[in-house]
Amino acid sequence: MTGIKKVTVFGAAGNFGTPITAALVKAGFNVTIITRIDSASTFPHGIPVIRSEYTVEKLTAALQGQDAVVCAVGPAGISTQVAMLDAAEAAGVKRFIVDDFGWGPDFRSLPEFRPIGVQRRAAWDHAKKLSQVNPDFTYTGISIGNPTDWALKRFPLMGFDVQKHSATIYDEGTEEFTGTTLEGIGQAAVGVLRNPQETANRFVKARSIQTCQNQLLDAFQQVTGESWDVKRRSVKELLESGREKHRAGVGGWVLDLVVYQLFEPGEARCVLASREDSDAELLGIREETAEDVVRKVLDSVAV
Ligand SMILES: NC(=O)c1ccc[n+]([C@@H]2O[C@H](COP(=O)([O-])OP(=O)(O)OC[C@H]3O[C@@H](n4cnc5c(N)ncnc54)[C@H](OP(=O)(O)O)[C@@H]3O)[C@@H](O)[C@H]2O)c1
């Protein structure tokens, strides 16, 4: 495959689309953004933006001359990916980074997440099928595990209230998980497009850190120079509350069950890969310490 230069991003103003787009521009790719006709998203100056209906015909026209596509649309847009894939293949795009940015195809999720998994998998299967029919069309999924700096800031249920300097430690606080920071997510997309052969037609495993709640608590206390107020809880309470909300059809169950999966004792469910077994080196993602990640979280809430 010849070098990838022209890259189109869908979902460029999103949680992960933003750092991906910034990293691609910084790495020297020629970036274009495609956004929905009625989108209210705003984008950095200097990047061409195409407003399009998400039909195969319109997207095929919009994607002419592009080498690669990164799809980072939010969960509500996952089903639009099939049209994006068909259009990309028809337009001669060589690499399509499919929307994962989660735990990849092999994750042992709780049964409540299966309908979401089925929808995501439909696009991944479609990408695979297109790559088999047309060898010039290839795909990559980027699995990131827990988006750690973003999630710690956004979800105190993960155990850390960074405004109040208080923590909730689930069970022993020792359950390890892997995560990728926003910096690592941006670098992962750059790394895939710089290594098209090695990353063709598979899911790559990204990671910036492997940690546990106790390590994060130590890091928060050390970096803030304060002793944090610590409460203890069993993560089983989140399994019960999440399942109850799911049964009752009310919101909030996703977060309860995501945090349960992260800290379920003794499961290592959310260790995506060891550093050696991951693709972090290939993709150029640096390993970060708990202090590095905590500093980013504290800096981002201070602004
Ligand atoms: N690992 C994790 O824990 C984790 C956490 C969060 C998200 N994720 C995954 O990461 C991926 C990106 O999520 P995100 O949170 O970055 O997304 P997001 O910020 O919610 O949305 C990104 C963009 O998606 C586009 N979009 C929204 N609704 C759409 C629709 N109905 N049809 C088409 N496009 C739509 C919008 O772009 P325009 O306005 O430009 O059209 C939006 O700016 C998803 O696959 C998500 O499931 C994983």
mmCIF file of C-alpha atoms and ligand atoms in Angstrom:
data_model
loop_
_atom_site.group_PDB
_atom_site.id
_atom_site.type_symbol
_atom_site.label_atom_id
_atom_site.label_comp_id
_atom_site.label_asym_id
_atom_site.label_seq_id
_atom_site.Cartn_x
_atom_site.Cartn_y
_atom_site.Cartn_z
ATOM 1 C CA MET A 1 0.000 0.000 0.000
ATOM 2 C CA THR A 2 1.386 3.402 -0.950
ATOM 3 C CA GLY A 3 1.584 6.095 1.710
ATOM 4 C CA ILE A 4 -1.578 7.476 3.302
ATOM 5 C CA LYS A 5 -1.774 11.265 3.117
ATOM 6 C CA LYS A 6 -5.389 12.385 2.729
ATOM 7 C CA VAL A 7 -7.595 11.439 5.668
ATOM 8 C CA THR A 8 -11.280 12.162 6.264
ATOM 9 C CA VAL A 9 -12.671 12.124 9.793
ATOM 10 C CA PHE A 10 -16.316 11.540 10.729
ATOM 11 C CA GLY A 11 -17.238 12.658 14.254
ATOM 12 C CA ALA A 12 -14.305 15.089 14.356
ATOM 13 C CA ALA A 13 -15.774 17.258 17.144
ATOM 14 C CA GLY A 14 -16.503 14.317 19.424
ATOM 15 C CA ASN A 15 -14.885 13.205 22.646
ATOM 16 C CA PHE A 16 -12.345 11.116 20.747
ATOM 17 C CA GLY A 17 -12.704 12.672 17.284
ATOM 18 C CA THR A 18 -11.255 15.916 18.678
ATOM 19 C CA PRO A 19 -7.911 14.497 19.863
ATOM 20 C CA ILE A 20 -7.728 12.200 16.819
ATOM 21 C CA THR A 21 -8.204 15.106 14.394
ATOM 22 C CA ALA A 22 -5.657 17.242 16.261
ATOM 23 C CA ALA A 23 -3.112 14.410 16.255
ATOM 24 C CA LEU A 24 -3.593 13.721 12.536
ATOM 25 C CA VAL A 25 -3.102 17.400 11.669
ATOM 26 C CA LYS A 26 -0.044 17.616 13.933
ATOM 27 C CA ALA A 27 1.416 14.498 12.309
ATOM 28 C CA GLY A 28 1.157 16.164 8.887
ATOM 29 C CA PHE A 29 -1.810 14.335 7.354
ATOM 30 C CA ASN A 30 -4.024 16.306 4.986
ATOM 31 C CA VAL A 31 -7.274 16.186 6.980
ATOM 32 C CA THR A 32 -10.868 16.777 5.828
ATOM 33 C CA ILE A 33 -13.929 16.593 8.062
ATOM 34 C CA ILE A 34 -17.323 15.260 7.003
ATOM 35 C CA THR A 35 -20.226 16.273 9.205
ATOM 36 C CA ARG A 36 -24.015 15.845 9.120
ATOM 37 C CA ILE A 37 -26.050 18.421 7.211
ATOM 38 C CA ASP A 38 -27.803 19.548 10.398
ATOM 39 C CA SER A 39 -24.842 19.199 12.772
ATOM 40 C CA ALA A 40 -24.229 21.948 15.308
ATOM 41 C CA SER A 41 -20.648 20.787 15.867
ATOM 42 C CA THR A 42 -17.858 23.316 15.507
ATOM 43 C CA PHE A 43 -14.420 22.504 14.160
ATOM 44 C CA PRO A 44 -10.915 23.961 14.318
ATOM 45 C CA HIS A 45 -10.189 26.670 11.745
ATOM 46 C CA GLY A 46 -8.139 25.654 8.746
ATOM 47 C CA ILE A 47 -9.559 22.161 8.247
ATOM 48 C CA PRO A 48 -11.913 21.753 5.255
ATOM 49 C CA VAL A 49 -15.420 20.703 6.343
ATOM 50 C CA ILE A 50 -17.927 18.982 4.042
ATOM 51 C CA ARG A 51 -21.578 18.887 5.111
ATOM 52 C CA SER A 52 -23.219 15.831 3.610
ATOM 53 C CA GLU A 53 -26.217 13.584 3.813
ATOM 54 C CA TYR A 54 -25.039 10.167 4.912
ATOM 55 C CA THR A 55 -26.184 8.322 1.787
ATOM 56 C CA VAL A 56 -23.804 6.085 -0.178
ATOM 57 C CA GLU A 57 -24.143 8.309 -3.250
ATOM 58 C CA LYS A 58 -23.390 11.596 -1.471
ATOM 59 C CA LEU A 59 -20.591 10.148 0.633
ATOM 60 C CA THR A 60 -18.947 8.477 -2.392
ATOM 61 C CA ALA A 61 -18.717 11.901 -4.013
ATOM 62 C CA ALA A 62 -17.405 13.478 -0.792
ATOM 63 C CA LEU A 63 -14.710 10.830 -0.342
ATOM 64 C CA GLN A 64 -13.180 11.016 -3.837
ATOM 65 C CA GLY A 65 -9.380 11.212 -3.693
ATOM 66 C CA GLN A 66 -9.168 10.299 0.023
ATOM 67 C CA ASP A 67 -6.669 7.649 1.151
ATOM 68 C CA ALA A 68 -8.213 6.883 4.540
ATOM 69 C CA VAL A 69 -11.269 7.438 6.713
ATOM 70 C CA VAL A 70 -11.493 7.556 10.493
ATOM 71 C CA CYS A 71 -14.984 6.971 11.861
ATOM 72 C CA ALA A 72 -15.340 8.303 15.415
ATOM 73 C CA VAL A 73 -19.055 9.041 15.506
ATOM 74 C CA GLY A 74 -20.901 8.641 18.780
ATOM 75 C CA PRO A 75 -23.082 5.641 19.670
ATOM 76 C CA ALA A 76 -26.176 7.187 18.005
ATOM 77 C CA GLY A 77 -24.355 7.237 14.667
ATOM 78 C CA ILE A 78 -22.949 3.705 14.672
ATOM 79 C CA SER A 79 -25.544 2.449 12.171
ATOM 80 C CA THR A 80 -24.516 5.140 9.638
ATOM 81 C CA GLN A 81 -21.185 3.371 9.279
ATOM 82 C CA VAL A 82 -22.415 0.848 6.715
ATOM 83 C CA ALA A 83 -23.140 3.671 4.241
ATOM 84 C CA MET A 84 -19.763 5.256 5.059
ATOM 85 C CA LEU A 85 -18.010 1.937 4.412
ATOM 86 C CA ASP A 86 -19.776 1.316 1.096
ATOM 87 C CA ALA A 87 -19.024 4.862 -0.006
ATOM 88 C CA ALA A 88 -15.366 4.639 1.041
ATOM 89 C CA GLU A 89 -14.884 1.395 -0.860
ATOM 90 C CA ALA A 90 -16.626 2.809 -3.948
ATOM 91 C CA ALA A 91 -14.493 5.991 -3.785
ATOM 92 C CA GLY A 92 -11.224 3.998 -3.700
ATOM 93 C CA VAL A 93 -10.339 4.711 -0.045
ATOM 94 C CA LYS A 94 -7.538 2.359 1.021
ATOM 95 C CA ARG A 95 -8.036 2.235 4.813
ATOM 96 C CA PHE A 96 -11.145 2.675 6.939
ATOM 97 C CA ILE A 97 -10.657 2.965 10.705
ATOM 98 C CA VAL A 98 -13.940 1.558 11.995
ATOM 99 C CA ASP A 99 -15.662 2.880 15.088
ATOM 100 C CA ASP A 100 -14.550 0.879 18.096
ATOM 101 C CA PHE A 101 -12.609 2.977 20.625
ATOM 102 C CA GLY A 102 -13.924 0.456 23.121
ATOM 103 C CA TRP A 103 -12.943 -3.070 24.054
ATOM 104 C CA GLY A 104 -12.822 -4.752 20.633
ATOM 105 C CA PRO A 105 -14.536 -7.852 19.284
ATOM 106 C CA ASP A 106 -13.366 -10.338 21.928
ATOM 107 C CA PHE A 107 -14.552 -8.538 25.065
ATOM 108 C CA ARG A 108 -16.529 -10.597 27.621
ATOM 109 C CA SER A 109 -19.267 -8.081 28.328
ATOM 110 C CA LEU A 110 -22.269 -8.507 30.582
ATOM 111 C CA PRO A 111 -25.368 -9.769 28.714
ATOM 112 C CA GLU A 112 -27.068 -6.369 29.029
ATOM 113 C CA PHE A 113 -24.557 -4.951 26.527
ATOM 114 C CA ARG A 114 -25.148 -7.586 23.846
ATOM 115 C CA PRO A 115 -27.670 -5.605 21.739
ATOM 116 C CA ILE A 116 -25.157 -2.723 21.579
ATOM 117 C CA GLY A 117 -22.440 -5.209 20.625
ATOM 118 C CA VAL A 118 -24.551 -6.658 17.813
ATOM 119 C CA GLN A 119 -25.020 -3.217 16.268
ATOM 120 C CA ARG A 120 -21.316 -2.401 16.457
ATOM 121 C CA ARG A 121 -20.335 -5.796 15.087
ATOM 122 C CA ALA A 122 -22.595 -5.359 12.028
ATOM 123 C CA ALA A 123 -20.352 -2.523 10.808
ATOM 124 C CA TRP A 124 -17.162 -4.410 11.642
ATOM 125 C CA ASP A 125 -18.412 -7.476 9.751
ATOM 126 C CA HIS A 126 -19.326 -5.288 6.807
ATOM 127 C CA ALA A 127 -15.819 -3.800 6.757
ATOM 128 C CA LYS A 128 -14.342 -7.300 6.797
ATOM 129 C CA LYS A 129 -16.593 -8.434 3.944
ATOM 130 C CA LEU A 130 -15.631 -5.427 1.797
ATOM 131 C CA SER A 131 -11.927 -6.077 2.433
ATOM 132 C CA GLN A 132 -12.349 -9.662 1.271
ATOM 133 C CA VAL A 133 -14.169 -8.673 -1.912
ATOM 134 C CA ASN A 134 -11.796 -5.785 -2.683
ATOM 135 C CA PRO A 135 -8.197 -6.349 -1.496
ATOM 136 C CA ASP A 136 -7.389 -2.652 -2.115
ATOM 137 C CA PHE A 137 -9.870 -1.756 0.627
ATOM 138 C CA THR A 138 -8.648 -2.447 4.163
ATOM 139 C CA TYR A 139 -9.913 -1.695 7.643
ATOM 140 C CA THR A 140 -8.592 -1.361 11.203
ATOM 141 C CA GLY A 141 -10.396 -1.164 14.530
ATOM 142 C CA ILE A 142 -8.712 0.647 17.419
ATOM 143 C CA SER A 143 -9.534 -0.799 20.829
ATOM 144 C CA ILE A 144 -8.579 1.544 23.634
ATOM 145 C CA GLY A 145 -10.019 -0.059 26.766
ATOM 146 C CA ASN A 146 -10.858 2.591 29.347
ATOM 147 C CA PRO A 147 -10.306 6.173 28.094
ATOM 148 C CA THR A 148 -8.723 6.919 31.446
ATOM 149 C CA ASP A 149 -8.052 10.664 31.712
ATOM 150 C CA TRP A 150 -11.346 11.488 29.967
ATOM 151 C CA ALA A 151 -13.356 9.001 32.060
ATOM 152 C CA LEU A 152 -11.835 9.936 35.439
ATOM 153 C CA LYS A 153 -12.754 13.559 34.848
ATOM 154 C CA ARG A 154 -16.225 12.834 33.548
ATOM 155 C CA PHE A 155 -17.461 9.991 35.740
ATOM 156 C CA PRO A 156 -17.003 10.301 39.543
ATOM 157 C CA LEU A 157 -18.636 6.846 39.709
ATOM 158 C CA MET A 158 -15.223 5.541 38.623
ATOM 159 C CA GLY A 159 -14.278 6.359 42.192
ATOM 160 C CA PHE A 160 -12.718 9.823 42.185
ATOM 161 C CA ASP A 161 -14.427 13.144 42.776
ATOM 162 C CA VAL A 162 -11.694 15.436 41.537
ATOM 163 C CA GLN A 163 -13.534 18.593 42.599
ATOM 164 C CA LYS A 164 -14.118 17.467 46.180
ATOM 165 C CA HIS A 165 -10.884 15.463 46.566
ATOM 166 C CA SER A 166 -12.810 12.426 47.743
ATOM 167 C CA ALA A 167 -12.689 8.821 46.614
ATOM 168 C CA THR A 168 -14.842 5.713 46.646
ATOM 169 C CA ILE A 169 -12.731 2.586 46.597
ATOM 170 C CA TYR A 170 -14.555 -0.536 45.447
ATOM 171 C CA ASP A 171 -13.734 -3.676 47.400
ATOM 172 C CA GLU A 172 -9.935 -3.981 47.806
ATOM 173 C CA GLY A 173 -9.176 -1.363 45.133
ATOM 174 C CA THR A 174 -6.690 -3.713 43.517
ATOM 175 C CA GLU A 175 -8.527 -4.781 40.345
ATOM 176 C CA GLU A 176 -6.343 -3.769 37.401
ATOM 177 C CA PHE A 177 -7.514 -2.417 34.078
ATOM 178 C CA THR A 178 -5.880 -0.911 31.016
ATOM 179 C CA GLY A 179 -6.686 2.439 29.520
ATOM 180 C CA THR A 180 -5.665 4.837 26.811
ATOM 181 C CA THR A 181 -5.487 8.578 27.360
ATOM 182 C CA LEU A 182 -6.783 11.129 24.847
ATOM 183 C CA GLU A 183 -3.149 11.658 23.831
ATOM 184 C CA GLY A 184 -2.798 7.891 23.291
ATOM 185 C CA ILE A 185 -6.043 7.708 21.300
ATOM 186 C CA GLY A 186 -4.851 10.424 18.914
ATOM 187 C CA GLN A 187 -1.485 8.702 18.585
ATOM 188 C CA ALA A 188 -3.186 5.348 17.928
ATOM 189 C CA ALA A 189 -4.926 6.745 14.824
ATOM 190 C CA VAL A 190 -1.647 8.289 13.621
ATOM 191 C CA GLY A 191 0.153 5.009 14.313
ATOM 192 C CA VAL A 192 -2.337 2.962 12.293
ATOM 193 C CA LEU A 193 -2.081 5.248 9.272
ATOM 194 C CA ARG A 194 1.732 5.306 9.461
ATOM 195 C CA ASN A 195 1.822 1.500 9.609
ATOM 196 C CA PRO A 196 -0.838 0.435 7.114
ATOM 197 C CA GLN A 197 0.639 -2.998 6.357
ATOM 198 C CA GLU A 198 1.042 -4.072 9.978
ATOM 199 C CA THR A 199 -2.429 -2.874 10.955
ATOM 200 C CA ALA A 200 -4.439 -4.067 7.940
ATOM 201 C CA ASN A 201 -7.711 -5.923 8.460
ATOM 202 C CA ARG A 202 -7.552 -6.348 12.210
ATOM 203 C CA PHE A 203 -8.229 -4.668 15.525
ATOM 204 C CA VAL A 204 -5.219 -3.104 17.193
ATOM 205 C CA LYS A 205 -4.949 -2.928 20.975
ATOM 206 C CA ALA A 206 -3.961 0.469 22.334
ATOM 207 C CA ARG A 207 -2.948 1.265 25.897
ATOM 208 C CA SER A 208 -1.267 4.090 27.792
ATOM 209 C CA ILE A 209 -1.543 2.661 31.290
ATOM 210 C CA GLN A 210 -2.360 -0.380 33.402
ATOM 211 C CA THR A 211 -3.495 0.603 36.866
ATOM 212 C CA CYS A 212 -5.972 0.046 39.695
ATOM 213 C CA GLN A 213 -7.952 2.289 42.044
ATOM 214 C CA ASN A 214 -5.410 2.124 44.880
ATOM 215 C CA GLN A 215 -2.623 3.317 42.579
ATOM 216 C CA LEU A 216 -4.809 6.139 41.270
ATOM 217 C CA LEU A 217 -5.737 7.184 44.811
ATOM 218 C CA ASP A 218 -2.042 7.284 45.808
ATOM 219 C CA ALA A 219 -1.319 9.360 42.717
ATOM 220 C CA PHE A 220 -4.190 11.797 43.376
ATOM 221 C CA GLN A 221 -3.032 12.255 46.978
ATOM 222 C CA GLN A 222 0.594 12.659 46.005
ATOM 223 C CA VAL A 223 -0.039 15.141 43.193
ATOM 224 C CA THR A 224 -2.520 17.253 45.202
ATOM 225 C CA GLY A 225 -0.425 16.970 48.382
ATOM 226 C CA GLU A 226 -3.612 16.198 50.319
ATOM 227 C CA SER A 227 -5.111 13.235 52.054
ATOM 228 C CA TRP A 228 -8.379 12.467 50.236
ATOM 229 C CA ASP A 229 -11.591 11.525 52.022
ATOM 230 C CA VAL A 230 -12.042 7.804 51.236
ATOM 231 C CA LYS A 231 -15.244 5.742 51.360
ATOM 232 C CA ARG A 232 -15.473 2.037 50.667
ATOM 233 C CA ARG A 233 -18.155 0.191 48.704
ATOM 234 C CA SER A 234 -18.626 -3.141 47.063
ATOM 235 C CA VAL A 235 -18.856 -2.984 43.298
ATOM 236 C CA LYS A 236 -21.604 -5.601 43.523
ATOM 237 C CA GLU A 237 -23.936 -2.740 44.506
ATOM 238 C CA LEU A 238 -23.379 -1.315 41.031
ATOM 239 C CA LEU A 239 -24.231 -4.648 39.435
ATOM 240 C CA GLU A 240 -27.491 -4.702 41.381
ATOM 241 C CA SER A 241 -28.408 -1.061 40.736
ATOM 242 C CA GLY A 242 -27.419 -1.291 37.055
ATOM 243 C CA ARG A 243 -29.482 -4.418 36.493
ATOM 244 C CA GLU A 244 -32.436 -2.910 38.349
ATOM 245 C CA LYS A 245 -32.317 0.237 36.164
ATOM 246 C CA HIS A 246 -31.943 -1.906 33.037
ATOM 247 C CA ARG A 247 -34.971 -4.019 33.983
ATOM 248 C CA ALA A 248 -37.005 -0.881 34.742
ATOM 249 C CA GLY A 249 -35.947 0.727 31.441
ATOM 250 C CA VAL A 250 -34.458 3.796 33.106
ATOM 251 C CA GLY A 251 -31.183 5.528 32.294
ATOM 252 C CA GLY A 252 -27.938 5.170 34.212
ATOM 253 C CA TRP A 253 -27.588 1.404 33.876
ATOM 254 C CA VAL A 254 -24.789 1.665 31.305
ATOM 255 C CA LEU A 255 -22.457 3.573 33.618
ATOM 256 C CA ASP A 256 -23.238 1.358 36.630
ATOM 257 C CA LEU A 257 -22.477 -1.788 34.650
ATOM 258 C CA VAL A 258 -19.426 -0.331 32.891
ATOM 259 C CA VAL A 259 -17.879 0.536 36.263
ATOM 260 C CA TYR A 260 -18.857 -2.887 37.595
ATOM 261 C CA GLN A 261 -17.086 -4.571 34.684
ATOM 262 C CA LEU A 262 -14.023 -2.415 35.261
ATOM 263 C CA PHE A 263 -13.627 -3.345 38.928
ATOM 264 C CA GLU A 264 -15.274 -6.774 39.187
ATOM 265 C CA PRO A 265 -12.912 -8.469 41.642
ATOM 266 C CA GLY A 266 -10.573 -11.164 40.379
ATOM 267 C CA GLU A 267 -11.754 -11.057 36.753
ATOM 268 C CA ALA A 268 -9.092 -8.906 34.996
ATOM 269 C CA ARG A 269 -11.973 -8.418 32.555
ATOM 270 C CA CYS A 270 -10.741 -4.995 31.577
ATOM 271 C CA VAL A 271 -7.071 -5.712 31.014
ATOM 272 C CA LEU A 272 -7.115 -5.411 27.226
ATOM 273 C CA ALA A 273 -3.511 -6.549 26.793
ATOM 274 C CA SER A 274 -0.130 -6.460 28.484
ATOM 275 C CA ARG A 275 2.195 -3.809 27.059
ATOM 276 C CA GLU A 276 4.052 -6.559 25.156
ATOM 277 C CA ASP A 277 0.880 -8.108 23.727
ATOM 278 C CA SER A 278 -0.607 -4.741 22.813
ATOM 279 C CA ASP A 279 0.123 -2.677 19.708
ATOM 280 C CA ALA A 280 1.259 0.325 21.749
ATOM 281 C CA GLU A 281 4.907 0.174 20.614
ATOM 282 C CA LEU A 282 3.969 -0.261 16.960
ATOM 283 C CA LEU A 283 1.566 2.658 17.157
ATOM 284 C CA GLY A 284 3.995 4.895 19.052
ATOM 285 C CA ILE A 285 1.844 5.220 22.188
ATOM 286 C CA ARG A 286 3.908 5.987 25.261
ATOM 287 C CA GLU A 287 3.247 4.240 28.564
ATOM 288 C CA GLU A 288 2.045 6.771 31.169
ATOM 289 C CA THR A 289 2.197 6.512 34.958
ATOM 290 C CA ALA A 290 -0.755 6.987 37.307
ATOM 291 C CA GLU A 291 0.803 10.351 38.263
ATOM 292 C CA ASP A 292 0.949 11.418 34.599
ATOM 293 C CA VAL A 293 -2.724 10.591 34.107
ATOM 294 C CA VAL A 294 -3.878 12.152 37.374
ATOM 295 C CA ARG A 295 -1.984 15.362 36.552
ATOM 296 C CA LYS A 296 -3.849 15.589 33.247
ATOM 297 C CA VAL A 297 -7.184 15.110 35.013
ATOM 298 C CA LEU A 298 -6.416 17.741 37.650
ATOM 299 C CA ASP A 299 -5.098 20.197 35.043
ATOM 300 C CA SER A 300 -8.223 19.759 32.924
ATOM 301 C CA VAL A 301 -10.609 20.482 35.828
ATOM 302 C CA ALA A 302 -8.552 23.491 36.888
ATOM 303 C CA VAL A 303 -9.235 25.324 33.587
HETATM 304 N N1 LIG B 1 -14.108 2.979 25.742
HETATM 305 C C1 LIG B 1 -15.053 3.704 26.296
HETATM 306 O O1 LIG B 1 -15.293 3.632 27.510
HETATM 307 C C2 LIG B 1 -15.828 4.681 25.460
HETATM 308 C C3 LIG B 1 -16.359 5.823 26.044
HETATM 309 C C4 LIG B 1 -17.039 6.730 25.224
HETATM 310 C C5 LIG B 1 -17.201 6.459 23.857
HETATM 311 N N2 LIG B 1 -16.694 5.302 23.333
HETATM 312 C C6 LIG B 1 -16.861 4.999 21.895
HETATM 313 O O2 LIG B 1 -16.050 5.893 21.139
HETATM 314 C C7 LIG B 1 -16.686 6.195 19.901
HETATM 315 C C8 LIG B 1 -16.803 7.707 19.753
HETATM 316 O O3 LIG B 1 -17.607 8.194 20.824
HETATM 317 P P1 LIG B 1 -17.589 9.703 21.298
HETATM 318 O O4 LIG B 1 -18.031 9.712 22.717
HETATM 319 O O5 LIG B 1 -16.261 10.318 20.936
HETATM 320 O O6 LIG B 1 -18.715 10.332 20.369
HETATM 321 P P2 LIG B 1 -19.551 11.671 20.639
HETATM 322 O O7 LIG B 1 -18.649 12.706 21.190
HETATM 323 O O8 LIG B 1 -20.792 11.329 21.381
HETATM 324 O O9 LIG B 1 -20.013 12.040 19.158
HETATM 325 C C9 LIG B 1 -19.059 12.266 18.121
HETATM 326 C C10 LIG B 1 -19.731 12.761 16.862
HETATM 327 O O10 LIG B 1 -20.625 11.776 16.350
HETATM 328 C C11 LIG B 1 -21.462 12.418 15.414
HETATM 329 N N3 LIG B 1 -22.831 11.928 15.613
HETATM 330 C C12 LIG B 1 -23.588 12.017 16.728
HETATM 331 N N4 LIG B 1 -24.817 11.465 16.519
HETATM 332 C C13 LIG B 1 -24.811 11.018 15.239
HETATM 333 C C14 LIG B 1 -25.770 10.363 14.430
HETATM 334 N N5 LIG B 1 -26.989 10.041 14.877
HETATM 335 N N6 LIG B 1 -25.415 10.041 13.160
HETATM 336 C C15 LIG B 1 -24.198 10.350 12.679
HETATM 337 N N7 LIG B 1 -23.251 10.987 13.388
HETATM 338 C C16 LIG B 1 -23.545 11.309 14.653
HETATM 339 C C17 LIG B 1 -21.368 13.934 15.668
HETATM 340 O O11 LIG B 1 -20.562 14.473 14.644
HETATM 341 P P3 LIG B 1 -21.089 15.647 13.665
HETATM 342 O O12 LIG B 1 -21.850 16.593 14.548
HETATM 343 O O13 LIG B 1 -19.825 16.224 13.116
HETATM 344 O O14 LIG B 1 -21.935 15.000 12.619
HETATM 345 C C18 LIG B 1 -20.613 13.982 17.007
HETATM 346 O O15 LIG B 1 -19.847 15.145 17.193
HETATM 347 C C19 LIG B 1 -18.034 5.466 19.938
HETATM 348 O O16 LIG B 1 -17.903 4.244 19.275
HETATM 349 C C20 LIG B 1 -18.270 5.244 21.413
HETATM 350 O O17 LIG B 1 -19.106 4.140 21.671
HETATM 351 C C21 LIG B 1 -16.008 4.437 24.090
#
